[in-house]
mmCIF file of C-alpha atoms in Angstrom:
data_model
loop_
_atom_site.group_PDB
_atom_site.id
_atom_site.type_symbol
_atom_site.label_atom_id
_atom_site.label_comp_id
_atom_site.label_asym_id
_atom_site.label_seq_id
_atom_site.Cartn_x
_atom_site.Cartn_y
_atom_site.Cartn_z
ATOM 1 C CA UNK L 203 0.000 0.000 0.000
ATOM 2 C CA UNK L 204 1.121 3.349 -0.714
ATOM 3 C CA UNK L 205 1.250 5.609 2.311
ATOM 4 C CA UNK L 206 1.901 9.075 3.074
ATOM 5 C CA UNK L 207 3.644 10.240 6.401
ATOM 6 C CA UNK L 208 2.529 13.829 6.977
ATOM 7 C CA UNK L 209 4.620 15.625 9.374
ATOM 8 C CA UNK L 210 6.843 18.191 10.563
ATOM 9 C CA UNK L 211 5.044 21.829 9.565
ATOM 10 C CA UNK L 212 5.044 24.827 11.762
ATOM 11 C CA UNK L 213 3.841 24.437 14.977
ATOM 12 C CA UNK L 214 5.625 24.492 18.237
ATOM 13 C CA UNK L 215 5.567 20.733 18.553
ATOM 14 C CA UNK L 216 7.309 20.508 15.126
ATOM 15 C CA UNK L 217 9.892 18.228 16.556
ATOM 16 C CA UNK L 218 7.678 15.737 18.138
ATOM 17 C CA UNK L 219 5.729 15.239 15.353
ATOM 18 C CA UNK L 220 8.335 15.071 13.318
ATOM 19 C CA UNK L 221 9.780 12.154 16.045
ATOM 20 C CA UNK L 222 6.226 10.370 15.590
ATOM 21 C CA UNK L 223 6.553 10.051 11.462
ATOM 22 C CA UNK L 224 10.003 9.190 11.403
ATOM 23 C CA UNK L 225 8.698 6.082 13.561
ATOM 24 C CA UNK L 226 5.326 5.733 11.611
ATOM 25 C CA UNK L 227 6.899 5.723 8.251
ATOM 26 C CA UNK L 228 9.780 3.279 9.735
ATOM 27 C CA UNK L 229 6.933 0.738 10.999
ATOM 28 C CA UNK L 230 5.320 0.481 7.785
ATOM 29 C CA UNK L 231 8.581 0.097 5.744
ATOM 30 C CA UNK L 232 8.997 -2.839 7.769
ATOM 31 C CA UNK L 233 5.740 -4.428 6.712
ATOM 32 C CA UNK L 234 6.242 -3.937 3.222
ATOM 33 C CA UNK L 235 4.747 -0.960 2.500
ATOM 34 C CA UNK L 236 5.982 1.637 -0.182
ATOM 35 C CA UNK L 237 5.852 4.660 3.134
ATOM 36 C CA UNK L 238 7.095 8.716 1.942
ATOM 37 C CA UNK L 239 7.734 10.680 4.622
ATOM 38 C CA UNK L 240 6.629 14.104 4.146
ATOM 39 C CA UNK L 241 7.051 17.550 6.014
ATOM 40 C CA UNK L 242 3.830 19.218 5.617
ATOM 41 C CA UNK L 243 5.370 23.038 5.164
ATOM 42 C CA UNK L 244 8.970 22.028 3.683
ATOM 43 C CA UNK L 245 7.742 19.381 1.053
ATOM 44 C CA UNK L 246 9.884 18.066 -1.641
ATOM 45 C CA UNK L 247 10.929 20.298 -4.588
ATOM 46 C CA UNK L 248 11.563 18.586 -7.979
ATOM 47 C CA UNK L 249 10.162 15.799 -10.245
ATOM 48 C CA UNK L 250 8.472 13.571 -8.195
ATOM 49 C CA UNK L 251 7.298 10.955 -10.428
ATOM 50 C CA UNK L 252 7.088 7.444 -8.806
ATOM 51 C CA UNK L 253 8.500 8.652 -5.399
ATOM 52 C CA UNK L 254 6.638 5.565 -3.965
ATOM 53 C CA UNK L 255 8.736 2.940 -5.313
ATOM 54 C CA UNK L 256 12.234 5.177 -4.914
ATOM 55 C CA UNK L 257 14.711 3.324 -2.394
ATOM 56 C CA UNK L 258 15.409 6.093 -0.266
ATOM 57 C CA UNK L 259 15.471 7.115 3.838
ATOM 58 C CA UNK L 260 12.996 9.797 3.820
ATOM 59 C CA UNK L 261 13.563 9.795 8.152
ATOM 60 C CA UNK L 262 17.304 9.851 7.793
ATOM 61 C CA UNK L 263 17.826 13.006 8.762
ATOM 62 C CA UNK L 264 15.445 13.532 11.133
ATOM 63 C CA UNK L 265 17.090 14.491 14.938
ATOM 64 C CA UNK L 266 16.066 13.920 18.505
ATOM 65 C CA UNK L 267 13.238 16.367 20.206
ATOM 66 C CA UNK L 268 15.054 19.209 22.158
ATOM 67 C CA UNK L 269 14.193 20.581 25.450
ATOM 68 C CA UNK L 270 13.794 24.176 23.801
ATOM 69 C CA UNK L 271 11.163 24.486 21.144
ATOM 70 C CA UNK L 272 11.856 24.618 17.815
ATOM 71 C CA UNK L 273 12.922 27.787 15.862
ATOM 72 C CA UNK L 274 9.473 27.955 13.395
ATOM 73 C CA UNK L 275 10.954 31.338 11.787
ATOM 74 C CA UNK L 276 14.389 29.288 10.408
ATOM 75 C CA UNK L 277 12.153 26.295 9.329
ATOM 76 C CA UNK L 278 10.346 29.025 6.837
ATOM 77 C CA UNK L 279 13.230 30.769 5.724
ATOM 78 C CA UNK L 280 14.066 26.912 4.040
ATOM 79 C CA UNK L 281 11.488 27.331 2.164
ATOM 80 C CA UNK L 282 11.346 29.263 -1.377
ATOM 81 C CA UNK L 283 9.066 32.141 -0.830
ATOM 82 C CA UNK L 284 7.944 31.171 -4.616
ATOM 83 C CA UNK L 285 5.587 28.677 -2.821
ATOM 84 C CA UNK L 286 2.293 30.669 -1.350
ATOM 85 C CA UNK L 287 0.066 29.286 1.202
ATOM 86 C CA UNK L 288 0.549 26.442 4.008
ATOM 87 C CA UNK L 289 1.600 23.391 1.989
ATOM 88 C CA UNK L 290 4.675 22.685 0.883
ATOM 89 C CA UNK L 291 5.741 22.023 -3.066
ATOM 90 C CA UNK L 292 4.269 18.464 -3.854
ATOM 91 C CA UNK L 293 2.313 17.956 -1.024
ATOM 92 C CA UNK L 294 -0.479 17.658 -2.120
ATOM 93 C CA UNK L 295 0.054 15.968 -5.588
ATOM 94 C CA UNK L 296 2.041 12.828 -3.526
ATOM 95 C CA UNK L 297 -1.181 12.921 -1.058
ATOM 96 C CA UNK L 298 -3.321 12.281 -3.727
ATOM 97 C CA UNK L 299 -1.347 9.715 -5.208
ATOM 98 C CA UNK L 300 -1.200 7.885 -1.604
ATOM 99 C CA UNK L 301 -3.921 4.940 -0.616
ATOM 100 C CA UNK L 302 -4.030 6.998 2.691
ATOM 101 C CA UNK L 303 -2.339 9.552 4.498
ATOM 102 C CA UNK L 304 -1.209 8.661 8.196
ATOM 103 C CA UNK L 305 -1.284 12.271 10.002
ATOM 104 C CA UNK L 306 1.623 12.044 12.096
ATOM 105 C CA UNK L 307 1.509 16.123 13.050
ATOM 106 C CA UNK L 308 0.635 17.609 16.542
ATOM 107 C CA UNK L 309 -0.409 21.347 17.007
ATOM 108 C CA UNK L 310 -1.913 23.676 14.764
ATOM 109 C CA UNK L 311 -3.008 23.336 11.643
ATOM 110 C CA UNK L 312 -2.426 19.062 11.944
ATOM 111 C CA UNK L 313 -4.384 18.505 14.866
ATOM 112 C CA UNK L 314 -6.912 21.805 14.666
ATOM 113 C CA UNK L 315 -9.216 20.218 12.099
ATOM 114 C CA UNK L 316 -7.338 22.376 9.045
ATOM 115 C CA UNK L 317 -6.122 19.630 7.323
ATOM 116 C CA UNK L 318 -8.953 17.356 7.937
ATOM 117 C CA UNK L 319 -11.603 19.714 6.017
ATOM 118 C CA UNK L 320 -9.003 20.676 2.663
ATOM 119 C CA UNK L 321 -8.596 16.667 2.996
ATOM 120 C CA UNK L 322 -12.178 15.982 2.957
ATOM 121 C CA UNK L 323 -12.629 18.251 0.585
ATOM 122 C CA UNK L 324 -10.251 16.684 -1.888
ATOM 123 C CA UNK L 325 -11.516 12.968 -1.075
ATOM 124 C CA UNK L 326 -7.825 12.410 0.686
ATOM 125 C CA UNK L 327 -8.065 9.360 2.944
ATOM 126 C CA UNK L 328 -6.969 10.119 6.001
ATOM 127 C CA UNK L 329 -6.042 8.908 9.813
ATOM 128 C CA UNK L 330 -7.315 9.988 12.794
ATOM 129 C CA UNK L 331 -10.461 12.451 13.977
ATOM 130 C CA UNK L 332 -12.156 14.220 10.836
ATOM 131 C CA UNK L 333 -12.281 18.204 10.965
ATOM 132 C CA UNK L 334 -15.246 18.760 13.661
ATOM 133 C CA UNK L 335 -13.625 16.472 16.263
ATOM 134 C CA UNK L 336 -10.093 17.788 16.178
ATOM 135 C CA UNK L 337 -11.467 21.350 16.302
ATOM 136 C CA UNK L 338 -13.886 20.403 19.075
ATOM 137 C CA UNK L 339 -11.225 18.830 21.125
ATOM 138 C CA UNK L 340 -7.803 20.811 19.602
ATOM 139 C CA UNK L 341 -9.355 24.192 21.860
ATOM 140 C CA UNK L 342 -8.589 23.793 25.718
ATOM 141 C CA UNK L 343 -11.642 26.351 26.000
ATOM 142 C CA UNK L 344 -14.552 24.389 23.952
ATOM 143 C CA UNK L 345 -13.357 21.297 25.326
ATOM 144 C CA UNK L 346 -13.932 22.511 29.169
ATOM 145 C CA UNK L 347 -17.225 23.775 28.530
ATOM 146 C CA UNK L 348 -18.250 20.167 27.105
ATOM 147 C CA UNK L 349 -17.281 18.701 30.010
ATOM 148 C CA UNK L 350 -19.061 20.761 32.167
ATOM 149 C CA UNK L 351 -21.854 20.127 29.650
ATOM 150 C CA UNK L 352 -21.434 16.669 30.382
ATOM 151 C CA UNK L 353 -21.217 16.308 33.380
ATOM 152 C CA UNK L 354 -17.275 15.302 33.040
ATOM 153 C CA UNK L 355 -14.824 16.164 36.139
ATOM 154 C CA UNK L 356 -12.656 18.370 35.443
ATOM 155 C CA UNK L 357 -11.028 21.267 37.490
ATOM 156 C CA UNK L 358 -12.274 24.561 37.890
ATOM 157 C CA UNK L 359 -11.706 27.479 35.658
ATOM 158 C CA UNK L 360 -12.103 30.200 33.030
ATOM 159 C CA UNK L 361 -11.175 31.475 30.006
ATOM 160 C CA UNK L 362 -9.329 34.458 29.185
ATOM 161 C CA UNK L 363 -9.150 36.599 26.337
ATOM 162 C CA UNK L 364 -6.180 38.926 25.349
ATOM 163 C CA UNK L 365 -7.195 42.494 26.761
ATOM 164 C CA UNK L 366 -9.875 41.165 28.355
ATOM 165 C CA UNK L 367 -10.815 42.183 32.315
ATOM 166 C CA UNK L 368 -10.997 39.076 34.893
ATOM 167 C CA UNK L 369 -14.388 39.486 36.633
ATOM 168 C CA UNK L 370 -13.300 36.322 39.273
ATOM 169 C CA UNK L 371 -10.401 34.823 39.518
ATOM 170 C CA UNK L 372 -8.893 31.217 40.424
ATOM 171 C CA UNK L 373 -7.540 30.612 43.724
ATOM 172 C CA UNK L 374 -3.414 30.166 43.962
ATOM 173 C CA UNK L 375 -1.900 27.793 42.897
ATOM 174 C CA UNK L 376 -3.425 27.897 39.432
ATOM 175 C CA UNK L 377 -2.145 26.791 36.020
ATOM 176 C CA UNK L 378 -2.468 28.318 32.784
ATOM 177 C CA UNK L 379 -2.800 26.882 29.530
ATOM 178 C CA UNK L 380 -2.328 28.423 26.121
ATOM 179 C CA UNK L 381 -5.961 27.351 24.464
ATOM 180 C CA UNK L 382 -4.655 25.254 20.855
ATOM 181 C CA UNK L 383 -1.589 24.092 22.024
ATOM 182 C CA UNK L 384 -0.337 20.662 22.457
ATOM 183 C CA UNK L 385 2.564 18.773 24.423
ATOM 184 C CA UNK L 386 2.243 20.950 27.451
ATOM 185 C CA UNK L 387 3.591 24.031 25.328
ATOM 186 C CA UNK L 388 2.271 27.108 26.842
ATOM 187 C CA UNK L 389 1.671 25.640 30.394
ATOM 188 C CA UNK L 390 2.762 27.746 33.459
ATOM 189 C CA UNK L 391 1.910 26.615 37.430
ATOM 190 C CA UNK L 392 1.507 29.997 39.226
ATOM 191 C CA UNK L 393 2.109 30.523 42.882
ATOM 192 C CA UNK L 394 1.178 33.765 43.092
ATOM 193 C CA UNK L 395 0.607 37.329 41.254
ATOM 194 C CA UNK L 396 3.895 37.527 40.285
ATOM 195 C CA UNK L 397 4.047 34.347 38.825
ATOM 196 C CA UNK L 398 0.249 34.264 37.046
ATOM 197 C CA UNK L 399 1.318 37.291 35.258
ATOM 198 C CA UNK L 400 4.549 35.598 33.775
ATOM 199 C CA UNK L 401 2.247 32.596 33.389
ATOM 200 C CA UNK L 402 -0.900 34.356 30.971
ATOM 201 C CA UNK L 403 2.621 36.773 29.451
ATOM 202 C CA UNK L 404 3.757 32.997 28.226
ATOM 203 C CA UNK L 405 0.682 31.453 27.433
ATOM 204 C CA UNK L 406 -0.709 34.366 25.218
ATOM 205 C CA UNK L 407 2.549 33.623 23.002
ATOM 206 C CA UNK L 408 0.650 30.722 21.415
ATOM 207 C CA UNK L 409 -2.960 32.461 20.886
ATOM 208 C CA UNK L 410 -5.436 35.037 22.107
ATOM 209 C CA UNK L 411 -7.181 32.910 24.516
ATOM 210 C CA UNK L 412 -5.630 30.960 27.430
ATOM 211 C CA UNK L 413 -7.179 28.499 30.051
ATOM 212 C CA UNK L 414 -7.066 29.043 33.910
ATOM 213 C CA UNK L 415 -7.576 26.117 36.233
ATOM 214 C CA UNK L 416 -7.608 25.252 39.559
ATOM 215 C CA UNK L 417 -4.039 23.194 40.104
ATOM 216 C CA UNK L 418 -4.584 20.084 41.368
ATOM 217 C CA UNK L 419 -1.569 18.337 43.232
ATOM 218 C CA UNK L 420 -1.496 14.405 42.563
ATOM 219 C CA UNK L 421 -0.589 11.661 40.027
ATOM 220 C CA UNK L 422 -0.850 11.987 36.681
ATOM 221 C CA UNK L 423 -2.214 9.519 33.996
ATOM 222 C CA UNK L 424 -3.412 9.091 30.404
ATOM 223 C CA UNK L 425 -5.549 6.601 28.647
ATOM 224 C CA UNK L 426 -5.530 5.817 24.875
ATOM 225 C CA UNK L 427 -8.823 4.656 23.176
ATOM 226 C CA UNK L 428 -8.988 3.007 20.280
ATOM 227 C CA UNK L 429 -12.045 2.629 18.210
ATOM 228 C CA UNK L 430 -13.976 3.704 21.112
ATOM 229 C CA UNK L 431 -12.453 1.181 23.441
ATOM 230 C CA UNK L 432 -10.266 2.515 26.365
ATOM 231 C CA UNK L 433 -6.667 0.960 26.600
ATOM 232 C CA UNK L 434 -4.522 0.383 29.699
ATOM 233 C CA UNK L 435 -4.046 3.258 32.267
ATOM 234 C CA UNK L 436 -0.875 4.455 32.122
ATOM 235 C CA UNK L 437 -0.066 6.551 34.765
ATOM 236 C CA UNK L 438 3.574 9.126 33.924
ATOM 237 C CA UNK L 439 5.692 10.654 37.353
ATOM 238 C CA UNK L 440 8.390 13.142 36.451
ATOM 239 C CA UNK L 441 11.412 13.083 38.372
ATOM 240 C CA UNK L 442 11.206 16.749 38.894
ATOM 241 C CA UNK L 443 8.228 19.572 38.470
ATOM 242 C CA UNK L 444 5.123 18.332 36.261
ATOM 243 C CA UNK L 445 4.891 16.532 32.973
ATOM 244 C CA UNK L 446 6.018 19.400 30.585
ATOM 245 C CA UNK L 447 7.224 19.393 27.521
ATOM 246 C CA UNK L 448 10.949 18.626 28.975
ATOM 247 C CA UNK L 449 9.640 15.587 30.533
ATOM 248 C CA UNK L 450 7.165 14.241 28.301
ATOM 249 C CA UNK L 451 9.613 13.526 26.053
ATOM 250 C CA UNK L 452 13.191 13.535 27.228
ATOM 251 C CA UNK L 453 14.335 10.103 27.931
ATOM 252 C CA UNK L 454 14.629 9.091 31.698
ATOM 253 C CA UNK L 455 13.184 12.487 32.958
ATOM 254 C CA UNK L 456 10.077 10.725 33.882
ATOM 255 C CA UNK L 457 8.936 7.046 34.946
ATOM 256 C CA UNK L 458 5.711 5.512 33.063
ATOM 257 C CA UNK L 459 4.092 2.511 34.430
ATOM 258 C CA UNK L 460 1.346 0.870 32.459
ATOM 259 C CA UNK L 461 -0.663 -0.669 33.667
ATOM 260 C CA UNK L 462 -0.977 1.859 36.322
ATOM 261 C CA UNK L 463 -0.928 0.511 39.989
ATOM 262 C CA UNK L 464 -3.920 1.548 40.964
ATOM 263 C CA UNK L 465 -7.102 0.343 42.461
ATOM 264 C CA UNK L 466 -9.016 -1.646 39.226
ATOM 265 C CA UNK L 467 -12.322 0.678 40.130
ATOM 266 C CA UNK L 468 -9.805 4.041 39.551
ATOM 267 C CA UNK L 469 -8.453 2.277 36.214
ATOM 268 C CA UNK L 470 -12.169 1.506 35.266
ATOM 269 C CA UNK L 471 -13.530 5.364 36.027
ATOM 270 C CA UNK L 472 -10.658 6.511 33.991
ATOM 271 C CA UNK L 473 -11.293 4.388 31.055
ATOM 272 C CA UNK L 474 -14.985 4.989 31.177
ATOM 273 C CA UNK L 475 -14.584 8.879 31.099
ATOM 274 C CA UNK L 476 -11.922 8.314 28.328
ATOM 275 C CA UNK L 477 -14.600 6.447 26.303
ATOM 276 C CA UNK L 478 -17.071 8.955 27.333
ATOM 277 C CA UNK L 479 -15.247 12.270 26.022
ATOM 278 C CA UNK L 480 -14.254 10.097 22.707
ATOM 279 C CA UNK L 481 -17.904 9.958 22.499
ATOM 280 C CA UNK L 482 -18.710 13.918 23.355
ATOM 281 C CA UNK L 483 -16.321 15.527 20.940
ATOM 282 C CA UNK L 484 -16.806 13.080 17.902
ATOM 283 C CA UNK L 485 -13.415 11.944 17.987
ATOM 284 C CA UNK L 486 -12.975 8.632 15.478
ATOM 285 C CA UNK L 487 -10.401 6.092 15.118
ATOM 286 C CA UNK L 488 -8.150 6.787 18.276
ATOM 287 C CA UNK L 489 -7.211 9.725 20.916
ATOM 288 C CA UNK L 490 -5.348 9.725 24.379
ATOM 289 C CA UNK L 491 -7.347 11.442 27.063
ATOM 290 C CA UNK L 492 -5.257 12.975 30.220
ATOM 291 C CA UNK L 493 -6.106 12.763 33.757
ATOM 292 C CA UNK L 494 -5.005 14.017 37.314
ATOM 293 C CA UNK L 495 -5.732 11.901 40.834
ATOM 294 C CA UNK L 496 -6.066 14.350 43.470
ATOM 295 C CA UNK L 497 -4.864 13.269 46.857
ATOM 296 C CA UNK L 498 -7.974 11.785 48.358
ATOM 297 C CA UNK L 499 -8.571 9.562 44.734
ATOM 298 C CA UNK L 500 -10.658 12.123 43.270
ATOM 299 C CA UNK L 501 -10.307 11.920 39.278
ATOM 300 C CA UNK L 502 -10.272 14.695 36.986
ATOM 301 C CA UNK L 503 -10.206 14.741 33.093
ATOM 302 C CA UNK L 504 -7.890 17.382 31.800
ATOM 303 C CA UNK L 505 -8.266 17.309 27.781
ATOM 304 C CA UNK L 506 -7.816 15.198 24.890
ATOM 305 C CA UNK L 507 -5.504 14.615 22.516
ATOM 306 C CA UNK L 508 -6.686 13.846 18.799
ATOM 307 C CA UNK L 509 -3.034 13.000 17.302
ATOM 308 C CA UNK L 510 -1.201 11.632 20.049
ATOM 309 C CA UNK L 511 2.390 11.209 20.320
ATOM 310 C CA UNK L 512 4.711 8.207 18.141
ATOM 311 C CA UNK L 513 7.791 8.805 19.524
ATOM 312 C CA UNK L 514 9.694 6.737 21.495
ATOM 313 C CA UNK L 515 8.781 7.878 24.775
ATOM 314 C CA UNK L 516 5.146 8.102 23.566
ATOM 315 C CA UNK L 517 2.124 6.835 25.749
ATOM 316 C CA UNK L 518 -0.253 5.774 23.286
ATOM 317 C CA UNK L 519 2.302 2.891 22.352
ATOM 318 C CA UNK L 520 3.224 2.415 25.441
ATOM 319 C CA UNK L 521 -0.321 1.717 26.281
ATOM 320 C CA UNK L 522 -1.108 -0.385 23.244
ATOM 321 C CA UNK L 523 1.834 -2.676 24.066
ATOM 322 C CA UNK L 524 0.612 -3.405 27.595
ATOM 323 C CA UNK L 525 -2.620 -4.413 25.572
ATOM 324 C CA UNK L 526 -0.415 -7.075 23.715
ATOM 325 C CA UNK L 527 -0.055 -4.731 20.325
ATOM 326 C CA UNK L 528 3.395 -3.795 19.516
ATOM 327 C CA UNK L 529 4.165 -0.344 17.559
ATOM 328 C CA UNK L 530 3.555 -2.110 14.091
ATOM 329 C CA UNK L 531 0.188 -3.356 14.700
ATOM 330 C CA UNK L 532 -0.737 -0.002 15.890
ATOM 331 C CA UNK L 533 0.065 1.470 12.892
ATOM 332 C CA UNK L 534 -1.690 -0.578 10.714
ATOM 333 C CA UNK L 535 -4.987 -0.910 13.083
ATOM 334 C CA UNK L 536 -4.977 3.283 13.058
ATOM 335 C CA UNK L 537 -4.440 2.604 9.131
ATOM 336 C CA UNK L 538 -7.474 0.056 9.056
ATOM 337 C CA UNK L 539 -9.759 2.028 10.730
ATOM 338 C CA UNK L 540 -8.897 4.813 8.353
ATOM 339 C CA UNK L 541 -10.415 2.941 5.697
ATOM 340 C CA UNK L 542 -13.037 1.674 7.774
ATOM 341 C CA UNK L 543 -14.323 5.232 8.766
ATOM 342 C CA UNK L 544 -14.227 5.772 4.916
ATOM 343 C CA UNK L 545 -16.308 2.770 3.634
ATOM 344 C CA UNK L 546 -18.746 3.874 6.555
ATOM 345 C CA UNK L 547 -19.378 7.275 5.654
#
């Protein structure tokens, strides 16, 4: 089968998801399939006539995810300004050659429902949520008011636009959360005034709305769902400060344990919310929803994730393996339902 590997583009979590196709398009090379790794934004210049059956390393050159995040204005400066718009040269014309395209991007414009529609659009098979549930689930702010819709537990808080006055505020500590980004980009814990204002100065880097919640101290844990069906819990302690963007996915900076060593009635809540919210924002083929335990077992949902994480210190896989699926098999069930979701629709 011919697939496409989207990835890289121009988001803050370029690197990771640039981390998840090199994997992705690595997996399916190994079971025989004729796999192109592309970077959404960069794209390939040139002839590219029969690039499926070329013999070449299209992840060779791909590096390891750095602590800092990646410098978006030197990634477009690669690119000829000859080429107008978001996707790179090709792009599109080796998409629609592809059987499907396995979305392997994280942030905006890959996981905000962007994509999705122009692929719909153009009858692109694709991986993943379609446009409504990525966009549902890609803003922190949407998302929190359908759980409070629904009667999910979550923490307390608000939404804040930029300029706008705060008519209550949330008690200290609080975190803030840029509103549309991923991988903990844009996440501050505040302490106190000093801090909150440093916290909404960074936050309002990524957008013009940010998320404040209530800060709840305890154990942290995410659960992957698959076709509507909740994997293991897998529950992620950092071996200093919370699980940011440093310590989601530099090796050894955190311990994962799946499946979580918990009580089995904790693991079962957390699945059955996870199945819940996949229901709520119309999320299809598979997600990763993230939770807190506060200290006396009380479980809160934080947000989904419609494009999860490939790399090597991913959960989803992590997850999946505990479930007796190795990182292969995931790819091509995530590929399979692909085609399923089309046949259906």
């Amino acid at each position: 089968m011919k697939i496409a590997v989207l990835a890289g583009g121009i988001s803050s979590e370029r690197d990771v998801s640039l981390s998840s196709g090199g994997m992705i398009y690595y997996a399916f090379r190994e079971r025989g399939h004729k796999a192109v790794l592309l970077d959404v934004y960069l794209g390939i210049e040139g002839e590219t006539e029969g690039i499926f059956d070329l013999d070449t390393d299209w992840a060779a050159q791909i590096g390891g995810i750095r602590e800092e995040n990646p410098d978006i204005e030197a990634v477009k400066a690669q690119r000829s300004s000859v080429y107008k718009g978001f996707f790179g040269p090709n792009v599109l014309k080796i998409c629609r050659e592809a059987d499907c395209v396995f979305l392997a991007l994280h942030g905006a414009n890959g996981e905000d429902g962007r994509i999705q529609a122009c692929f719909d659009l153009l009858g692109i098979p694709y991986t993943g949520a379609d446009f409504a549930g990525s966009c549902l689930a890609m803003d922190k702010g949407i998302t929190k008011d359908l759980f409070r819709a629904y009667g999910i537990p979550s923490p307390e808080g608000i939404r804040l636009k930029r300029g706008e006055s705060e008519s209550r505020r949330i008690p200290y500590p609080c975190i803030v959360k840029a509103c549309c980004c991923g991988s903990s980009i844009g996440v501050s814990i505040a302490e106190n005034e000093e801090e909150y204002q440093q916290a909404k100065a960074e936050a309002f880097r990524y957008g013009d709305e940010v998320l404040v919640e209530q800060y709840i101290r305890g154990r942290e844990f995410s659960v992957g769902v698959i076709d509507g069906r909740a994997l293991p819990v897998i529950e992620m302690a950092p071996l200093e400060g919370f699980y940011d963007y440093r310590n989601k996915y530099q090796a050894g900076a955190a311990v994962e344990t799946c499946p979580a060593e918990i009580e089995p009635e904790k693991a079962r809540e957390m699945q059955e919310i996870s199945e819940k919210v996949f229901s709520i924002l119309r999320l299809k083929s598979y997600a990763r929803m993230d939770f807190i335990m506060g200290s006396q077992g009380e479980i809160y949902c934080l947000e989904a994730n419609t494009l999860p994480g490939m790399t090597p210190t991913s959960l989803l896989p992590q997850e999946a393996a505990a479930a007796g699926m190795d990182f292969g098999e995931l790819c091509e069930e995530i590929l399979r339902l692909a085609f399923a979701e089309k046949e259906g629709a």
